[in-house]
Amino acid sequence: MPKNGNSVAPARVRFSPSPTGLTHLGSARTALYNYLFARKTGGVFLLRVEDTDQKRYDPAAEQDLISSLKWIGLSWDEGPDVGGPHKPYYQSQRKEIYRKHAEGLIKKGKAYYCFCSSEELKVVREAQQKRHEQPHYSGKCRNIPVEVAEQRVQAGESHVVRFKTPKKGSITALDLLRGEITVENSKVDDMVLLKSDGHAVYHLATMVDDHLMQITHVFRGEEWLPSLPLHAHIYEAFGWQQPVWVHLSVFLKPSGKGKMSKRDTAEARLTGKSIFMKDLADMGYLPEGVTNWIALMGWSYDDHTEFFTMKDLIEKFELAKLNPSPASIDFKKLDHFNGLHIRALPQKELAKRLVPYFQKAGYHVAAGQLAPIVPIIQTRMTTLDEGPQLAGFFFKEEVKPPPEMLVGKGMTAADSAGALIKALGIIEVLPEFNAASAEEPMRAVADELSLKAGQLFGILRNAVTGQEVSPPLFESMEIVGRDTVIARLQEAIAALETMGEGRKAA
RNA sequence: GCCCCCAUCGUCUAGAGGCCCAGGACGUGGCCCUUUCAAGGCUAAAACCGGGGUUCGAAUCCCCGUGGGGGCACCA
């Protein structure tokens, strides 16, 4: 058994999800680690679709899976869409392979036909639960002579194939993060390998595929840890060498108590957070930010850097720094990483990525129009959908702030209108109009009127942008352009004047 | 009920017997910068689950307890 988890030998790893729902954080992280390890070692990363449960398989989920993995920047060398030497990569199309392997096990006396019905099994299970026993197969069909069993199968009797777990002794399996895990064989159940519909169950299909596809390292969720002993037995029964097992801890909900439930997930979505990749993309998170974030939930790199691009991750990733303890999801940290990656984006690229979010908000702009505003909003966003909130006013015909908003702090409407008139007069005659040329004269206006710069600038900001919070005033005015600034100031003055005299701002 | 796993600031984590009266990051408070909001800089508070061992010495090793998580299907 290979013991060195950090072997530099090229690894063959796989991500093999069962497409039954939207791709979430946990799956994405498992896929990511697989990918990183493959790229790090110069090995192969393959994608395999575990669709042996016909009832739960959902083609839409498979679409979501592919797009989610691609979104975070993963690519695979073998898989359903790209083919490869071990195709097919859909388990449903590998039915025959599993059947043959199951029969091989029967011939070796390591598996057997079982004719117990689901109803029968259910009754037994319930009785066991009542007696506070761990539910397990009774063993009723375990010792039916093979010839007899085969006759019944030939006769068309409904059956499954079960693994024949040794009843005595114990088995020790090795998990890379936890070391040896030893379990009494009496605790390992005779699990079904082949269902009555002829499809293999995970325990058979995955072991067979991983072996056939020469998988060297298996990264999977911790929920598989309890069946690791079974899997070790199956490998032994076949006489195969086991891969290096790496069980990744689960993600807990933000409180740290328990894993995300359906209700938690729904609640998170309401507040602009989600564990689904698709939602995160819609909400304006960058794939780079999400990737950086999930990479660090269960893995660390100890030189105190936390900002990683995919390239960095491939370079730095190592098995030895994987952490077996469960981590709770912290969306605040996602915001932090997302902000970091937004700021790290080249301006042209950021403009391009902002386009869909502006369009979704109703501003039909192209990247070229966004280019000049990117520099003044780049440090002000944590998600891309904040772009339009912050800079939508650049593309509005009219901003129409409510008149109360135009009254300066501690000033009357008349004072405010007066200040605006004065400012307007200067703006109209400035030889050049840009951020640098407008600021000093405006400060002078404030001085002259014995106002604080902030008082005047506040009124100007509200008049020009229609927002209390905006990118820097003078840069914004420059981009908006002198004509529009003048028009908006005139509208503001008119609005203030109709407000009447002497009314103070609230 | 049975089996398995995990356990350092609120959260993510560093720490593989002395380098630790425990370091970093997020978040939180304060200060600086500042026309708003951010970003940035500085700074503060904040943790080794409990009890027994082992050892000259334990956050680090062992045992027990407690807490948390996972599993116990003809689902994966």
Coordinates of C-alpha atoms (C1' of nucleotides) in Angstrom, one line a residue:
Chain A
M1 CA 0.0 0.0 0.0
P2 CA 1.4 3.4 -0.9
K3 CA 2.0 5.3 2.2
N4 CA 3.6 8.5 1.0
G5 CA 0.8 10.9 0.4
N6 CA 3.2 13.5 -0.9
S7 CA 4.7 11.3 -3.5
V8 CA 5.9 13.3 -6.4
A9 CA 4.9 10.5 -8.7
P10 CA 2.1 11.6 -11.1
A11 CA -1.2 10.8 -9.4
R12 CA -4.4 9.6 -11.1
V13 CA -7.3 11.1 -9.2
R14 CA -11.0 11.4 -9.9
F15 CA -14.0 13.3 -8.9
S16 CA -17.1 11.2 -9.1
P17 CA -20.2 12.9 -8.0
S18 CA -23.7 11.7 -8.2
P19 CA -25.7 14.4 -10.0
T20 CA -28.8 14.6 -7.9
G21 CA -28.8 18.3 -7.0
L22 CA -27.0 21.6 -7.3
T23 CA -23.3 21.5 -6.8
H24 CA -22.4 22.9 -3.5
L25 CA -19.3 24.1 -1.5
G26 CA -18.4 20.6 -0.3
S27 CA -18.4 19.0 -3.7
A28 CA -16.5 21.9 -5.2
R29 CA -13.8 21.6 -2.6
T30 CA -13.4 17.9 -3.0
A31 CA -13.2 18.4 -6.8
L32 CA -10.7 21.2 -6.3
Y33 CA -8.4 19.2 -4.1
N34 CA -8.4 16.4 -6.6
Y35 CA -7.6 18.8 -9.4
L36 CA -4.9 20.5 -7.4
F37 CA -3.2 17.2 -6.6
A38 CA -3.3 16.0 -10.1
R39 CA -1.9 19.2 -11.5
K40 CA 0.7 19.4 -8.7
T41 CA 2.0 16.0 -9.4
G42 CA 1.7 16.3 -13.2
G43 CA -0.9 13.5 -13.1
V44 CA -4.4 13.0 -14.4
F45 CA -7.7 14.3 -13.1
L46 CA -10.8 12.5 -14.3
L47 CA -14.5 13.1 -13.9
R48 CA -16.8 10.2 -13.6
V49 CA -20.5 10.4 -13.2
E50 CA -22.1 8.1 -10.6
D51 CA -25.5 7.6 -12.0
T52 CA -26.3 4.1 -10.9
D53 CA -29.4 5.3 -9.1
Q54 CA -31.8 5.9 -11.9
K55 CA -34.4 7.3 -9.7
R56 CA -32.3 10.1 -8.3
Y57 CA -30.3 11.0 -11.4
D58 CA -31.0 14.5 -12.7
P59 CA -29.6 15.6 -16.1
A60 CA -30.0 19.3 -15.0
A61 CA -27.8 18.5 -12.0
E62 CA -25.2 17.1 -14.3
Q63 CA -25.3 20.3 -16.4
D64 CA -24.9 22.4 -13.2
L65 CA -22.0 20.2 -12.1
I66 CA -20.1 20.7 -15.3
S67 CA -20.6 24.4 -15.4
S68 CA -19.8 24.8 -11.8
L69 CA -16.5 23.0 -12.0
K70 CA -15.6 24.9 -15.1
W71 CA -16.6 28.1 -13.4
I72 CA -14.1 27.7 -10.6
G73 CA -11.5 26.9 -13.2
L74 CA -11.2 23.2 -13.2
S75 CA -10.6 21.1 -16.3
W76 CA -10.3 17.3 -16.5
D77 CA -8.3 15.1 -18.7
E78 CA -10.8 12.3 -18.9
G79 CA -14.5 12.4 -18.5
P80 CA -17.9 12.0 -20.0
D81 CA -17.6 15.1 -22.2
V82 CA -13.9 14.7 -23.1
G83 CA -13.6 10.9 -23.4
G84 CA -10.5 9.0 -22.5
P85 CA -9.0 5.6 -22.4
H86 CA -11.3 4.2 -19.7
K87 CA -14.6 5.3 -21.2
P88 CA -17.5 5.2 -20.6
Y89 CA -17.3 7.6 -17.7
Y90 CA -21.0 7.1 -16.8
Q91 CA -21.5 4.3 -14.4
S92 CA -24.9 3.5 -15.8
Q93 CA -23.1 2.5 -19.0
R94 CA -20.7 0.2 -17.1
K95 CA -23.3 -2.2 -15.8
E96 CA -21.8 -5.2 -17.5
I97 CA -18.4 -4.6 -16.0
Y98 CA -19.8 -4.6 -12.6
R99 CA -21.9 -7.7 -13.2
K100 CA -18.9 -9.6 -14.3
H101 CA -16.9 -8.5 -11.3
A102 CA -19.7 -9.4 -8.9
E103 CA -19.9 -12.9 -10.5
G104 CA -16.1 -13.2 -10.1
L105 CA -16.5 -12.5 -6.4
I106 CA -19.3 -15.2 -6.2
K107 CA -17.0 -17.7 -7.8
K108 CA -14.3 -16.9 -5.2
G109 CA -16.8 -17.3 -2.4
K110 CA -16.6 -13.6 -1.5
A111 CA -20.1 -12.8 -2.5
Y112 CA -23.5 -14.5 -2.7
Y113 CA -26.9 -14.2 -4.2
C114 CA -29.6 -13.0 -1.8
F115 CA -33.3 -13.6 -2.4
C116 CA -34.7 -11.7 0.5
S117 CA -37.3 -9.1 -0.5
S118 CA -37.2 -5.5 0.6
E119 CA -40.2 -6.0 2.7
E120 CA -38.6 -8.9 4.5
L121 CA -35.5 -6.9 5.1
K122 CA -37.5 -4.0 6.5
V123 CA -39.2 -6.2 9.0
V124 CA -35.9 -7.6 10.2
R125 CA -34.3 -4.1 10.4
E126 CA -37.1 -2.7 12.5
A127 CA -37.0 -5.6 14.9
Q128 CA -33.2 -5.0 15.3
Q129 CA -33.8 -1.3 15.9
K130 CA -36.3 -2.1 18.6
R131 CA -33.7 -4.3 20.3
H132 CA -31.2 -1.3 20.0
E133 CA -28.9 -3.3 17.7
Q134 CA -27.1 -1.9 14.8
P135 CA -29.3 -2.8 11.8
H136 CA -27.6 -5.4 9.7
Y137 CA -28.4 -8.2 7.2
S138 CA -29.5 -11.4 8.9
G139 CA -27.4 -13.6 6.8
K140 CA -30.3 -15.7 5.7
C141 CA -29.0 -16.3 2.2
R142 CA -25.4 -16.3 3.1
N143 CA -25.0 -20.0 3.1
I144 CA -27.3 -21.1 0.3
P145 CA -25.1 -23.4 -1.9
V146 CA -24.0 -21.7 -5.0
E147 CA -25.5 -24.3 -7.3
V148 CA -28.9 -23.9 -5.7
A149 CA -28.7 -20.1 -5.8
E150 CA -27.7 -20.2 -9.4
Q151 CA -30.7 -22.4 -10.3
R152 CA -33.0 -19.9 -8.6
V153 CA -31.4 -17.1 -10.5
Q154 CA -31.8 -19.0 -13.7
A155 CA -35.4 -19.6 -12.9
G156 CA -35.8 -15.8 -12.9
E157 CA -36.2 -15.3 -9.1
S158 CA -35.6 -11.7 -8.1
H159 CA -32.2 -11.3 -6.3
V160 CA -29.4 -9.1 -5.3
V161 CA -25.7 -9.9 -4.8
R162 CA -24.2 -9.3 -1.4
F163 CA -20.7 -9.1 -0.2
K164 CA -19.7 -11.9 2.1
T165 CA -17.8 -10.1 4.9
P166 CA -15.6 -12.3 7.0
K167 CA -17.3 -12.8 10.3
K168 CA -14.3 -13.1 12.5
G169 CA -11.4 -10.9 13.2
S170 CA -11.0 -7.2 12.3
I171 CA -9.8 -5.1 9.4
T172 CA -7.5 -2.1 9.4
A173 CA -7.7 0.5 6.8
L174 CA -5.5 3.5 6.4
D175 CA -6.7 7.0 6.0
L176 CA -4.1 9.5 5.1
L177 CA -5.3 12.2 7.6
R178 CA -6.2 9.9 10.4
G179 CA -4.0 6.9 10.3
E180 CA -5.1 3.4 10.9
I181 CA -8.8 2.7 11.4
T182 CA -9.6 -0.7 12.8
V183 CA -13.0 -2.2 12.9
E184 CA -14.4 -5.5 14.0
N185 CA -15.5 -7.5 11.1
S186 CA -18.7 -8.3 12.9
K187 CA -19.6 -4.6 12.5
V188 CA -19.2 -4.8 8.8
D189 CA -22.4 -5.7 7.1
D190 CA -23.0 -7.9 4.1
M191 CA -23.8 -5.0 1.9
V192 CA -25.6 -5.3 -1.4
L193 CA -23.2 -5.0 -4.3
L194 CA -25.7 -5.5 -7.2
K195 CA -29.3 -4.4 -7.0
S196 CA -32.2 -6.4 -8.3
D197 CA -32.3 -4.1 -11.3
G198 CA -28.8 -5.3 -12.2
H199 CA -27.1 -1.9 -11.4
A200 CA -24.2 -1.9 -9.1
V201 CA -24.3 0.0 -5.9
Y202 CA -21.6 2.6 -5.0
H203 CA -19.6 0.0 -3.0
L204 CA -19.0 -2.1 -6.0
A205 CA -19.1 0.3 -8.9
T206 CA -16.7 2.8 -7.3
M207 CA -14.2 0.2 -6.2
V208 CA -14.2 -1.5 -9.6
D209 CA -13.9 1.8 -11.4
D210 CA -11.2 3.2 -9.2
H211 CA -9.2 0.1 -9.7
L212 CA -9.8 -0.2 -13.5
M213 CA -9.1 3.5 -13.9
Q214 CA -5.9 3.1 -11.9
I215 CA -6.8 5.7 -9.3
T216 CA -3.9 6.3 -6.9
H217 CA -5.5 8.6 -4.4
V218 CA -9.2 8.9 -3.5
F219 CA -10.3 12.2 -2.1
R220 CA -13.9 11.9 -0.9
G221 CA -16.2 13.2 1.8
E222 CA -15.9 12.1 5.4
E223 CA -19.3 10.5 5.2
W224 CA -17.6 7.6 3.5
L225 CA -15.3 6.9 6.4
P226 CA -17.7 4.4 8.0
S227 CA -17.7 2.3 4.9
L228 CA -14.0 2.4 4.5
P229 CA -13.6 -1.0 6.2
L230 CA -16.1 -2.5 3.7
H231 CA -14.2 -1.0 0.9
A232 CA -10.9 -2.3 2.2
H233 CA -12.5 -5.8 2.3
I234 CA -13.7 -5.5 -1.2
Y235 CA -10.3 -4.6 -2.4
E236 CA -8.9 -7.5 -0.6
A237 CA -11.5 -9.9 -2.0
F238 CA -10.5 -8.8 -5.5
G239 CA -6.8 -9.0 -4.6
W240 CA -6.2 -5.4 -5.6
Q241 CA -4.0 -2.8 -4.1
Q242 CA -5.9 -0.1 -2.3
P243 CA -5.5 3.6 -3.3
V244 CA -4.4 6.2 -0.7
W245 CA -7.6 7.1 1.0
V246 CA -8.1 10.8 1.9
H247 CA -11.4 11.6 3.7
L248 CA -12.2 15.2 3.7
S249 CA -14.0 16.7 6.7
V250 CA -17.5 18.0 6.2
F251 CA -18.5 21.7 6.2
L252 CA -20.6 22.8 9.2
K253 CA -23.0 25.7 9.2
P254 CA -21.7 29.2 10.2
S255 CA -22.6 28.7 13.8
G256 CA -20.3 25.7 13.9
K257 CA -23.2 23.6 15.3
G258 CA -24.3 21.0 12.8
K259 CA -24.1 20.8 9.1
M260 CA -26.1 23.0 6.7
S261 CA -29.7 21.8 6.6
K262 CA -32.2 22.5 3.9
R263 CA -33.6 25.3 6.1
D264 CA -30.2 26.8 6.7
T265 CA -29.5 26.8 3.0
A266 CA -32.8 28.6 2.3
E267 CA -32.1 31.2 5.0
A268 CA -28.6 31.9 3.6
R269 CA -30.0 32.5 0.2
L270 CA -32.4 35.1 1.6
T271 CA -29.4 37.0 2.9
G272 CA -27.4 36.9 -0.3
K273 CA -25.3 33.9 0.7
S274 CA -25.5 30.4 -0.6
I275 CA -23.6 27.1 -0.6
F276 CA -24.5 26.5 -4.3
M277 CA -21.9 27.4 -6.9
K278 CA -24.6 28.6 -9.3
D279 CA -26.0 31.1 -6.7
L280 CA -22.6 32.4 -5.8
A281 CA -21.9 33.2 -9.4
D282 CA -25.2 35.0 -9.7
M283 CA -24.6 36.9 -6.5
G284 CA -21.4 38.4 -7.9
Y285 CA -18.8 36.3 -6.3
L286 CA -15.7 35.7 -8.4
P287 CA -14.6 32.1 -9.1
E288 CA -11.2 33.2 -7.9
G289 CA -12.6 34.3 -4.6
V290 CA -14.7 31.2 -4.0
T291 CA -11.8 29.0 -4.9
N292 CA -9.4 30.8 -2.6
W293 CA -11.9 30.6 0.2
I294 CA -12.8 26.9 -0.1
A295 CA -9.2 25.9 -0.6
L296 CA -8.4 27.2 2.8
M297 CA -11.2 25.4 4.5
G298 CA -9.3 22.2 5.4
W299 CA -6.0 23.1 4.0
S300 CA -3.4 25.7 4.9
Y301 CA -0.1 26.9 3.8
D302 CA 2.1 28.1 6.6
D303 CA 3.9 31.2 5.5
H304 CA 1.0 33.4 6.5
T305 CA -0.1 34.1 3.0
E306 CA -3.8 33.5 2.3
F307 CA -4.2 35.1 -1.1
F308 CA -3.9 32.4 -3.7
T309 CA -4.6 32.2 -7.4
M310 CA -5.2 28.8 -8.9
K311 CA -1.7 28.8 -10.1
D312 CA -0.4 29.4 -6.6
L313 CA -2.6 26.7 -5.2
I314 CA -1.3 24.2 -7.7
E315 CA 2.2 25.1 -6.7
K316 CA 1.7 25.1 -3.0
F317 CA -0.9 22.4 -2.5
E318 CA 0.3 19.5 -0.3
L319 CA -1.4 16.6 1.3
A320 CA 0.5 17.0 4.6
K321 CA -1.3 20.3 5.3
L322 CA -4.8 18.8 5.0
N323 CA -6.8 19.1 8.2
P324 CA -9.2 16.3 9.3
S325 CA -11.4 18.4 11.6
P326 CA -14.7 19.8 10.4
A327 CA -14.8 23.5 9.4
S328 CA -17.8 25.8 9.6
I329 CA -18.7 28.0 6.7
D330 CA -17.8 31.7 7.2
F331 CA -19.4 33.9 4.5
K332 CA -17.7 37.0 5.9
K333 CA -14.4 35.4 4.9
L334 CA -15.7 34.8 1.5
D335 CA -16.5 38.5 1.2
H336 CA -13.0 39.2 2.2
F337 CA -11.4 37.0 -0.4
N338 CA -13.8 38.2 -3.0
G339 CA -12.8 41.8 -2.4
L340 CA -9.2 40.8 -2.5
H341 CA -9.6 39.2 -5.9
I342 CA -11.8 42.0 -7.3
R343 CA -8.9 44.4 -6.4
A344 CA -6.4 42.0 -8.0
L345 CA -8.2 41.9 -11.3
P346 CA -6.8 44.0 -14.2
Q347 CA -9.2 46.9 -14.8
K348 CA -10.0 45.8 -18.3
E349 CA -11.0 42.3 -17.0
L350 CA -13.0 43.7 -14.2
A351 CA -14.9 45.9 -16.7
K352 CA -15.7 42.9 -18.7
R353 CA -16.9 40.9 -15.8
L354 CA -19.1 43.7 -14.6
V355 CA -21.1 43.9 -17.8
P356 CA -23.6 41.1 -17.0
Y357 CA -24.3 42.6 -13.6
F358 CA -25.0 46.0 -15.1
Q359 CA -27.3 44.5 -17.7
K360 CA -29.1 42.5 -15.1
A361 CA -29.7 45.8 -13.2
G362 CA -31.1 47.3 -16.4
Y363 CA -28.1 49.3 -17.7
H364 CA -27.3 48.2 -21.2
V365 CA -23.7 49.0 -21.2
A366 CA -20.6 47.5 -22.8
A367 CA -17.2 46.9 -21.2
G368 CA -15.8 49.9 -23.0
Q369 CA -18.3 52.2 -21.2
L370 CA -17.4 50.7 -17.9
A371 CA -13.7 51.1 -18.3
P372 CA -13.4 54.7 -17.1
I373 CA -15.5 54.0 -13.9
V374 CA -13.7 50.8 -12.9
P375 CA -10.7 52.6 -11.3
I376 CA -13.0 54.5 -8.9
I377 CA -15.2 51.6 -7.9
Q378 CA -12.7 48.7 -7.8
T379 CA -11.8 49.1 -4.1
R380 CA -15.4 49.7 -3.2
M381 CA -17.0 46.4 -4.1
T382 CA -17.1 43.1 -2.3
T383 CA -19.3 41.5 -5.0
L384 CA -19.8 42.3 -8.6
D385 CA -23.5 43.0 -8.2
E386 CA -22.5 46.0 -6.1
G387 CA -21.2 47.6 -9.3
P388 CA -24.5 48.9 -10.5
Q389 CA -25.6 50.0 -7.1
L390 CA -22.5 52.1 -6.8
A391 CA -22.2 53.4 -10.4
G392 CA -25.6 53.0 -12.0
F393 CA -26.0 56.8 -11.9
F394 CA -23.4 57.2 -14.6
F395 CA -25.9 55.6 -17.0
K396 CA -29.1 57.2 -15.9
E397 CA -30.9 59.9 -17.8
E398 CA -32.0 61.6 -14.6
V399 CA -31.0 60.9 -11.0
K400 CA -33.9 62.8 -9.3
P401 CA -32.8 62.7 -5.7
P402 CA -35.7 63.6 -3.3
P403 CA -35.4 67.3 -2.4
E404 CA -34.8 66.6 1.3
M405 CA -31.7 64.8 0.3
L406 CA -30.3 67.9 -1.3
V407 CA -30.3 70.0 1.9
G408 CA -26.9 70.3 3.4
K409 CA -26.1 69.2 6.9
G410 CA -27.2 71.9 9.3
M411 CA -28.4 74.1 6.4
T412 CA -31.7 75.4 5.1
A413 CA -33.0 74.6 1.7
A414 CA -32.4 78.2 0.7
D415 CA -28.7 78.0 1.9
S416 CA -28.3 74.8 0.0
A417 CA -29.8 76.2 -3.2
G418 CA -27.5 79.3 -2.8
A419 CA -24.4 77.2 -2.4
L420 CA -25.4 75.2 -5.5
I421 CA -26.0 78.3 -7.5
K422 CA -22.6 79.6 -6.6
A423 CA -20.9 76.3 -7.4
L424 CA -22.8 76.0 -10.7
G425 CA -21.7 79.5 -11.7
I426 CA -18.1 78.4 -11.4
I427 CA -18.4 75.1 -13.0
E428 CA -20.0 76.7 -16.0
V429 CA -17.0 78.9 -16.6
L430 CA -14.2 76.7 -15.7
P431 CA -11.7 76.7 -18.6
E432 CA -11.3 73.0 -18.3
F433 CA -13.6 70.6 -16.4
N434 CA -12.0 67.6 -14.7
A435 CA -11.5 66.2 -11.3
A436 CA -8.3 68.1 -10.7
S437 CA -9.5 71.4 -12.0
A438 CA -12.9 71.3 -10.2
E439 CA -11.8 70.5 -6.6
E440 CA -9.9 73.7 -5.6
P441 CA -12.6 76.1 -6.9
M442 CA -15.2 74.1 -5.0
R443 CA -13.2 74.3 -1.8
A444 CA -13.0 78.0 -2.3
V445 CA -16.8 78.2 -2.6
A446 CA -17.2 76.4 0.7
D447 CA -14.7 78.8 2.3
E448 CA -16.5 81.8 1.0
L449 CA -19.8 80.6 2.3
S450 CA -18.2 79.5 5.6
L451 CA -19.2 76.0 5.0
K452 CA -17.2 72.9 5.7
A453 CA -16.0 71.2 2.5
G454 CA -18.0 68.2 3.5
Q455 CA -21.2 70.2 3.6
L456 CA -20.9 71.5 0.1
F457 CA -19.5 68.3 -1.3
G458 CA -22.4 66.3 0.2
I459 CA -24.9 68.5 -1.6
L460 CA -23.0 68.2 -4.8
R461 CA -22.7 64.5 -4.4
N462 CA -26.4 64.0 -3.9
A463 CA -27.3 66.3 -6.7
V464 CA -25.0 64.8 -9.2
T465 CA -25.2 61.1 -8.3
G466 CA -28.5 60.9 -6.6
Q467 CA -26.8 58.8 -3.9
E468 CA -25.6 59.3 -0.4
V469 CA -22.8 56.9 -1.0
S470 CA -20.9 57.2 -4.3
P471 CA -17.4 56.9 -5.8
P472 CA -15.2 60.0 -5.2
L473 CA -17.1 63.2 -6.2
F474 CA -14.8 65.0 -8.5
E475 CA -13.8 61.9 -10.4
S476 CA -17.4 61.1 -10.8
M477 CA -18.3 64.5 -12.0
E478 CA -15.5 64.3 -14.6
I479 CA -16.9 61.1 -16.0
V480 CA -20.5 62.3 -15.9
G481 CA -19.3 65.3 -17.9
R482 CA -19.8 69.0 -17.5
D483 CA -23.1 69.2 -19.4
T484 CA -24.8 66.6 -17.3
V485 CA -23.4 68.0 -14.1
I486 CA -24.8 71.4 -15.0
A487 CA -28.1 69.9 -15.9
R488 CA -28.3 67.9 -12.6
L489 CA -27.3 70.9 -10.6
Q490 CA -30.0 73.0 -12.2
E491 CA -32.6 70.4 -11.4
A492 CA -31.4 70.3 -7.9
I493 CA -31.6 74.0 -7.5
A494 CA -35.1 74.0 -8.9
A495 CA -36.1 71.2 -6.5
L496 CA -34.7 73.1 -3.5
E497 CA -36.4 76.3 -4.4
T498 CA -39.8 74.7 -4.6
M499 CA -39.2 73.3 -1.2
G500 CA -39.8 76.7 0.2
E501 CA -37.9 78.9 2.6
G502 CA -36.5 78.2 6.0
R503 CA -37.1 74.4 6.2
K504 CA -34.3 72.6 7.8
A505 CA -33.1 69.2 6.9
A506 CA -34.2 66.5 9.2
Chain B
rG1 C1' -29.2 2.1 20.5
rC2 C1' -24.5 0.6 18.0
rC3 C1' -19.9 1.9 15.1
rC4 C1' -16.5 5.5 13.4
rC5 C1' -14.2 10.4 13.3
rC6 C1' -12.9 15.2 15.3
rA7 C1' -11.5 18.8 19.4
rU8 C1' -6.2 25.8 19.7
rC9 C1' -9.3 33.0 19.9
rG10 C1' -16.6 34.0 17.8
rU11 C1' -14.8 31.7 12.7
rC12 C1' -10.6 29.6 9.4
rU13 C1' -6.1 28.1 11.1
rA14 C1' -0.2 27.8 12.6
rG15 C1' 1.8 24.7 16.1
rA16 C1' 4.4 17.5 14.7
rG17 C1' 7.8 17.7 23.7
rG18 C1' 11.3 22.8 25.3
rC19 C1' 11.5 28.1 20.0
rC20 C1' 4.4 29.3 22.9
rC21 C1' 2.7 33.5 29.6
rA22 C1' 0.5 30.2 21.8
rG23 C1' 1.6 33.1 15.8
rG24 C1' -1.4 34.7 11.3
rA25 C1' -6.2 35.8 8.8
rC26 C1' -11.6 37.0 8.9
rG27 C1' -14.8 39.5 12.0
rU28 C1' -15.1 43.1 16.2
rG29 C1' -13.2 47.9 19.0
rG30 C1' -9.8 52.2 18.7
rC31 C1' -6.5 55.5 16.0
rC32 C1' -4.4 57.5 11.2
rC33 C1' -5.8 58.8 6.2
rU34 C1' -10.4 61.1 4.2
rU35 C1' -15.8 65.0 0.5
rU36 C1' -19.4 60.0 1.3
rC37 C1' -18.4 54.8 1.1
rA38 C1' -14.5 51.7 0.6
rA39 C1' -9.4 50.5 0.2
rG40 C1' -4.8 51.1 2.9
rG41 C1' -1.7 51.7 7.5
rC42 C1' -1.2 51.1 12.9
rU43 C1' -3.4 49.1 17.2
rA44 C1' -6.5 46.5 21.1
rA45 C1' -9.5 42.6 23.1
rA46 C1' -9.9 37.4 22.1
rA47 C1' -8.2 30.4 22.4
rC48 C1' -4.8 25.4 23.9
rC49 C1' -12.8 21.5 26.3
rG50 C1' -12.2 19.0 31.5
rG51 C1' -9.7 15.3 34.5
rG52 C1' -6.0 11.9 35.1
rG53 C1' -1.3 10.0 33.6
rU54 C1' 3.9 9.7 30.8
rU55 C1' 8.2 13.3 31.1
rC56 C1' 13.1 17.3 34.0
rG57 C1' 9.4 19.7 30.7
rA58 C1' 2.9 18.8 27.1
rA59 C1' -1.3 22.8 23.2
rU60 C1' 1.7 18.8 21.3
rC61 C1' 2.1 11.6 23.6
rC62 C1' -1.5 8.0 26.4
rC63 C1' -6.2 7.0 29.0
rC64 C1' -11.1 8.5 30.7
rG65 C1' -14.9 12.0 30.5
rU66 C1' -17.5 15.8 27.9
rG67 C1' -18.8 18.2 23.5
rG68 C1' -19.4 18.3 18.2
rG69 C1' -19.8 15.6 13.6
rG70 C1' -20.6 11.4 10.5
rG71 C1' -22.6 6.5 9.5
rC72 C1' -25.8 2.2 10.4
rA73 C1' -30.6 1.4 2.6
rC74 C1' -31.6 -2.8 -3.4
rC75 C1' -28.9 6.4 -2.0
rA76 C1' -24.5 8.1 -3.2

